[in-house]
């Protein structure tokens, strides 16, 4: 039977690209998002019979949603093998204007969501002796942000740290945990939230001269999810056009 992958935030953007790539590679994919309509459309497009693509409503802020999803996938497909913690929300905001409520909200989606996802599915994978977790972090978590707010950048820095903590905890159980830190990608959210003149400035700052490709990030997810990727864990994969070099 083919492996099962759960992708959060799969209704559009990077999550949709990752879901399409994993499905094309033979995975059964569970597409989860707060926006059920978006994931339903994509699941219908990938497999109208529902046998290899499933749309699910899941809010990453809620641990109970991950628990319900884990139980559902166990019943429907005998379990899950890969979790891609992709759901996130970036926001352009002036540093001194970010309210405590906005800060907490950003943490709940961008950091706590990854934490509870890793807890619930990390345990599920450990119990089964195999699993792959891929957390989508961001260059913002490494350099403080190019066009996004401090709350988002801080949360993404936390995602990279959590990746190492869960990787260490789960290493002996056949479960790997890695993060990918993309720089600005050629995706709708970037064009919707960054003014064209600012985007032109950003492109000029990128050493390779262009925005990153979601398809390539999806290829990297596939590589990290592979059975033979067992010795890669706790790593952060920088895909940022040369904007940040270690
Ligand atoms: N676009 C970029 O340039 C870029 C760069 C670096 C990192 N990232 C990261 O990649 C990931 C995807 O980004 P994107 O550009 O596709 O963003 P997007 O805003 O286009 O898509 C995000 C998806 O997550 C969903 N989502 C939001 N809150 C959710 C919640 N509480 N529970 C479940 N789903 C929720 C949204 O409905 C949406 O479908 C995010 O983690 C983002 O931080 C993006």
PDB file of N, CA and C and ligand atoms in Angstrom, residues 9 11-15 33-35 58-61 86-88 109 136-138 152 156 182-185 187 189-190, ligand 1:
ATOM      1  N   UNK A   9      -2.581  23.307   5.651  1.00  0.00           N
ATOM      2  CA  UNK A   9      -2.574  24.528   4.837  1.00  0.00           C
ATOM      3  C   UNK A   9      -2.487  24.207   3.358  1.00  0.00           C
ATOM      4  N   UNK A  11      -4.864  24.226   1.031  1.00  0.00           N
ATOM      5  CA  UNK A  11      -5.890  24.779   0.137  1.00  0.00           C
ATOM      6  C   UNK A  11      -5.303  25.598  -1.010  1.00  0.00           C
ATOM      7  N   UNK A  12      -4.132  26.156  -0.785  1.00  0.00           N
ATOM      8  CA  UNK A  12      -3.543  26.990  -1.845  1.00  0.00           C
ATOM      9  C   UNK A  12      -2.042  27.125  -1.616  1.00  0.00           C
ATOM     10  N   UNK A  13      -1.394  27.870  -2.488  1.00  0.00           N
ATOM     11  CA  UNK A  13       0.012  28.210  -2.307  1.00  0.00           C
ATOM     12  C   UNK A  13       0.917  27.002  -2.187  1.00  0.00           C
ATOM     13  N   UNK A  14       1.877  27.097  -1.295  1.00  0.00           N
ATOM     14  CA  UNK A  14       2.897  26.056  -1.151  1.00  0.00           C
ATOM     15  C   UNK A  14       2.302  24.708  -0.752  1.00  0.00           C
ATOM     16  N   UNK A  15       1.329  24.731   0.163  1.00  0.00           N
ATOM     17  CA  UNK A  15       0.713  23.476   0.616  1.00  0.00           C
ATOM     18  C   UNK A  15       0.073  22.718  -0.534  1.00  0.00           C
ATOM     19  N   UNK A  33      -6.972  21.965   5.940  1.00  0.00           N
ATOM     20  CA  UNK A  33      -6.934  23.438   5.946  1.00  0.00           C
ATOM     21  C   UNK A  33      -8.130  23.948   6.752  1.00  0.00           C
ATOM     22  N   UNK A  34      -8.045  25.201   7.197  1.00  0.00           N
ATOM     23  CA  UNK A  34      -9.247  25.813   7.797  1.00  0.00           C
ATOM     24  C   UNK A  34     -10.294  26.063   6.716  1.00  0.00           C
ATOM     25  N   UNK A  35      -9.818  26.257   5.488  1.00  0.00           N
ATOM     26  CA  UNK A  35     -10.717  26.499   4.353  1.00  0.00           C
ATOM     27  C   UNK A  35     -11.061  25.173   3.687  1.00  0.00           C
ATOM     28  N   UNK A  58      -9.171  21.293   9.224  1.00  0.00           N
ATOM     29  CA  UNK A  58      -8.292  21.201  10.399  1.00  0.00           C
ATOM     30  C   UNK A  58      -7.749  22.592  10.695  1.00  0.00           C
ATOM     31  N   UNK A  59      -7.862  22.996  11.941  1.00  0.00           N
ATOM     32  CA  UNK A  59      -7.291  24.266  12.382  1.00  0.00           C
ATOM     33  C   UNK A  59      -6.054  23.931  13.205  1.00  0.00           C
ATOM     34  N   UNK A  60      -4.894  24.316  12.712  1.00  0.00           N
ATOM     35  CA  UNK A  60      -3.651  23.911  13.386  1.00  0.00           C
ATOM     36  C   UNK A  60      -3.529  24.474  14.804  1.00  0.00           C
ATOM     37  N   UNK A  61      -4.355  25.451  15.148  1.00  0.00           N
ATOM     38  CA  UNK A  61      -4.295  25.994  16.506  1.00  0.00           C
ATOM     39  C   UNK A  61      -4.853  25.015  17.526  1.00  0.00           C
ATOM     40  N   UNK A  86       2.759  22.750   7.156  1.00  0.00           N
ATOM     41  CA  UNK A  86       2.936  23.843   6.200  1.00  0.00           C
ATOM     42  C   UNK A  86       2.068  25.067   6.514  1.00  0.00           C
ATOM     43  N   UNK A  87       0.920  24.862   7.175  1.00  0.00           N
ATOM     44  CA  UNK A  87      -0.002  25.990   7.391  1.00  0.00           C
ATOM     45  C   UNK A  87       0.719  27.123   8.111  1.00  0.00           C
ATOM     46  N   UNK A  88       0.478  28.319   7.664  1.00  0.00           N
ATOM     47  CA  UNK A  88       1.111  29.467   8.300  1.00  0.00           C
ATOM     48  C   UNK A  88       0.430  30.737   7.847  1.00  0.00           C
ATOM     49  N   UNK A 109      -0.759  30.159  15.319  1.00  0.00           N
ATOM     50  CA  UNK A 109      -0.816  29.548  13.978  1.00  0.00           C
ATOM     51  C   UNK A 109       0.565  29.057  13.550  1.00  0.00           C
ATOM     52  N   UNK A 136       7.610  23.506   7.641  1.00  0.00           N
ATOM     53  CA  UNK A 136       7.948  24.645   6.785  1.00  0.00           C
ATOM     54  C   UNK A 136       8.230  25.854   7.681  1.00  0.00           C
ATOM     55  N   UNK A 137       9.498  26.183   7.793  1.00  0.00           N
ATOM     56  CA  UNK A 137       9.913  27.358   8.573  1.00  0.00           C
ATOM     57  C   UNK A 137       9.986  28.544   7.615  1.00  0.00           C
ATOM     58  N   UNK A 138      10.991  29.383   7.760  1.00  0.00           N
ATOM     59  CA  UNK A 138      11.130  30.519   6.838  1.00  0.00           C
ATOM     60  C   UNK A 138      12.483  31.189   7.047  1.00  0.00           C
ATOM     61  N   UNK A 152       5.770  36.964  13.197  1.00  0.00           N
ATOM     62  CA  UNK A 152       5.926  35.854  12.246  1.00  0.00           C
ATOM     63  C   UNK A 152       7.368  35.354  12.257  1.00  0.00           C
ATOM     64  N   UNK A 156       8.701  31.601  13.351  1.00  0.00           N
ATOM     65  CA  UNK A 156       9.420  30.717  12.421  1.00  0.00           C
ATOM     66  C   UNK A 156      10.797  30.331  12.968  1.00  0.00           C
ATOM     67  N   UNK A 182      12.294  28.506   3.380  1.00  0.00           N
ATOM     68  CA  UNK A 182      12.300  29.204   2.085  1.00  0.00           C
ATOM     69  C   UNK A 182      12.492  30.708   2.263  1.00  0.00           C
ATOM     70  N   UNK A 183      13.125  31.303   1.270  1.00  0.00           N
ATOM     71  CA  UNK A 183      13.109  32.759   1.150  1.00  0.00           C
ATOM     72  C   UNK A 183      11.823  33.138   0.435  1.00  0.00           C
ATOM     73  N   UNK A 184      11.681  34.376  -0.034  1.00  0.00           N
ATOM     74  CA  UNK A 184      10.440  34.767  -0.719  1.00  0.00           C
ATOM     75  C   UNK A 184      10.183  33.895  -1.957  1.00  0.00           C
ATOM     76  N   UNK A 185       8.949  33.379  -2.035  1.00  0.00           N
ATOM     77  CA  UNK A 185       8.586  32.459  -3.126  1.00  0.00           C
ATOM     78  C   UNK A 185       7.673  33.156  -4.123  1.00  0.00           C
ATOM     79  N   UNK A 187       4.688  33.093  -5.144  1.00  0.00           N
ATOM     80  CA  UNK A 187       3.373  32.555  -4.767  1.00  0.00           C
ATOM     81  C   UNK A 187       2.389  33.705  -4.537  1.00  0.00           C
ATOM     82  N   UNK A 189       0.521  34.761  -2.096  1.00  0.00           N
ATOM     83  CA  UNK A 189       0.569  35.553  -0.857  1.00  0.00           C
ATOM     84  C   UNK A 189       1.615  36.661  -0.943  1.00  0.00           C
ATOM     85  N   UNK A 190       2.725  36.373  -1.630  1.00  0.00           N
ATOM     86  CA  UNK A 190       3.799  37.368  -1.747  1.00  0.00           C
ATOM     87  C   UNK A 190       3.309  38.541  -2.608  1.00  0.00           C
TER      88      UNK A 190
HETATM   89  N1  LIG B   1       5.214  32.382   0.316  1.00  0.00           N
HETATM   90  C1  LIG B   1       6.463  32.567   0.737  1.00  0.00           C
HETATM   91  O1  LIG B   1       7.231  33.315   0.139  1.00  0.00           O
HETATM   92  C2  LIG B   1       6.953  31.821   1.941  1.00  0.00           C
HETATM   93  C3  LIG B   1       8.288  31.983   2.332  1.00  0.00           C
HETATM   94  C4  LIG B   1       8.751  31.313   3.442  1.00  0.00           C
HETATM   95  C5  LIG B   1       7.911  30.481   4.142  1.00  0.00           C
HETATM   96  N2  LIG B   1       6.617  30.334   3.756  1.00  0.00           N
HETATM   97  C6  LIG B   1       5.763  29.458   4.539  1.00  0.00           C
HETATM   98  O2  LIG B   1       5.170  28.501   3.674  1.00  0.00           O
HETATM   99  C7  LIG B   1       3.906  28.110   4.196  1.00  0.00           C
HETATM  100  C8  LIG B   1       2.842  28.274   3.126  1.00  0.00           C
HETATM  101  O3  LIG B   1       2.848  29.606   2.684  1.00  0.00           O
HETATM  102  P1  LIG B   1       1.970  30.125   1.460  1.00  0.00           P
HETATM  103  O4  LIG B   1       2.768  31.140   0.768  1.00  0.00           O
HETATM  104  O5  LIG B   1       1.435  28.987   0.692  1.00  0.00           O
HETATM  105  O6  LIG B   1       0.792  30.871   2.289  1.00  0.00           O
HETATM  106  P2  LIG B   1      -0.783  31.057   1.944  1.00  0.00           P
HETATM  107  O7  LIG B   1      -1.247  32.114   2.881  1.00  0.00           O
HETATM  108  O8  LIG B   1      -0.981  31.255   0.495  1.00  0.00           O
HETATM  109  O9  LIG B   1      -1.414  29.657   2.344  1.00  0.00           O
HETATM  110  C9  LIG B   1      -1.489  29.268   3.684  1.00  0.00           C
HETATM  111  C10 LIG B   1      -2.585  28.236   3.845  1.00  0.00           C
HETATM  112  O10 LIG B   1      -2.655  27.917   5.252  1.00  0.00           O
HETATM  113  C11 LIG B   1      -4.023  27.937   5.639  1.00  0.00           C
HETATM  114  N3  LIG B   1      -4.141  28.265   7.066  1.00  0.00           N
HETATM  115  C12 LIG B   1      -4.016  29.472   7.653  1.00  0.00           C
HETATM  116  N4  LIG B   1      -4.265  29.376   8.968  1.00  0.00           N
HETATM  117  C13 LIG B   1      -4.546  28.077   9.215  1.00  0.00           C
HETATM  118  C14 LIG B   1      -4.900  27.347  10.372  1.00  0.00           C
HETATM  119  N5  LIG B   1      -5.018  27.966  11.556  1.00  0.00           N
HETATM  120  N6  LIG B   1      -5.111  26.018  10.259  1.00  0.00           N
HETATM  121  C15 LIG B   1      -5.009  25.389   9.065  1.00  0.00           C
HETATM  122  N7  LIG B   1      -4.709  26.037   7.912  1.00  0.00           N
HETATM  123  C16 LIG B   1      -4.485  27.366   7.985  1.00  0.00           C
HETATM  124  C17 LIG B   1      -4.672  28.988   4.759  1.00  0.00           C
HETATM  125  O11 LIG B   1      -6.093  28.796   4.676  1.00  0.00           O
HETATM  126  C18 LIG B   1      -3.972  28.745   3.426  1.00  0.00           C
HETATM  127  O12 LIG B   1      -4.625  27.793   2.644  1.00  0.00           O
HETATM  128  C19 LIG B   1       3.666  28.962   5.433  1.00  0.00           C
HETATM  129  O13 LIG B   1       4.076  28.273   6.607  1.00  0.00           O
HETATM  130  C20 LIG B   1       4.580  30.138   5.195  1.00  0.00           C
HETATM  131  O14 LIG B   1       4.933  30.780   6.392  1.00  0.00           O
HETATM  132  C21 LIG B   1       6.120  30.977   2.663  1.00  0.00           C
END
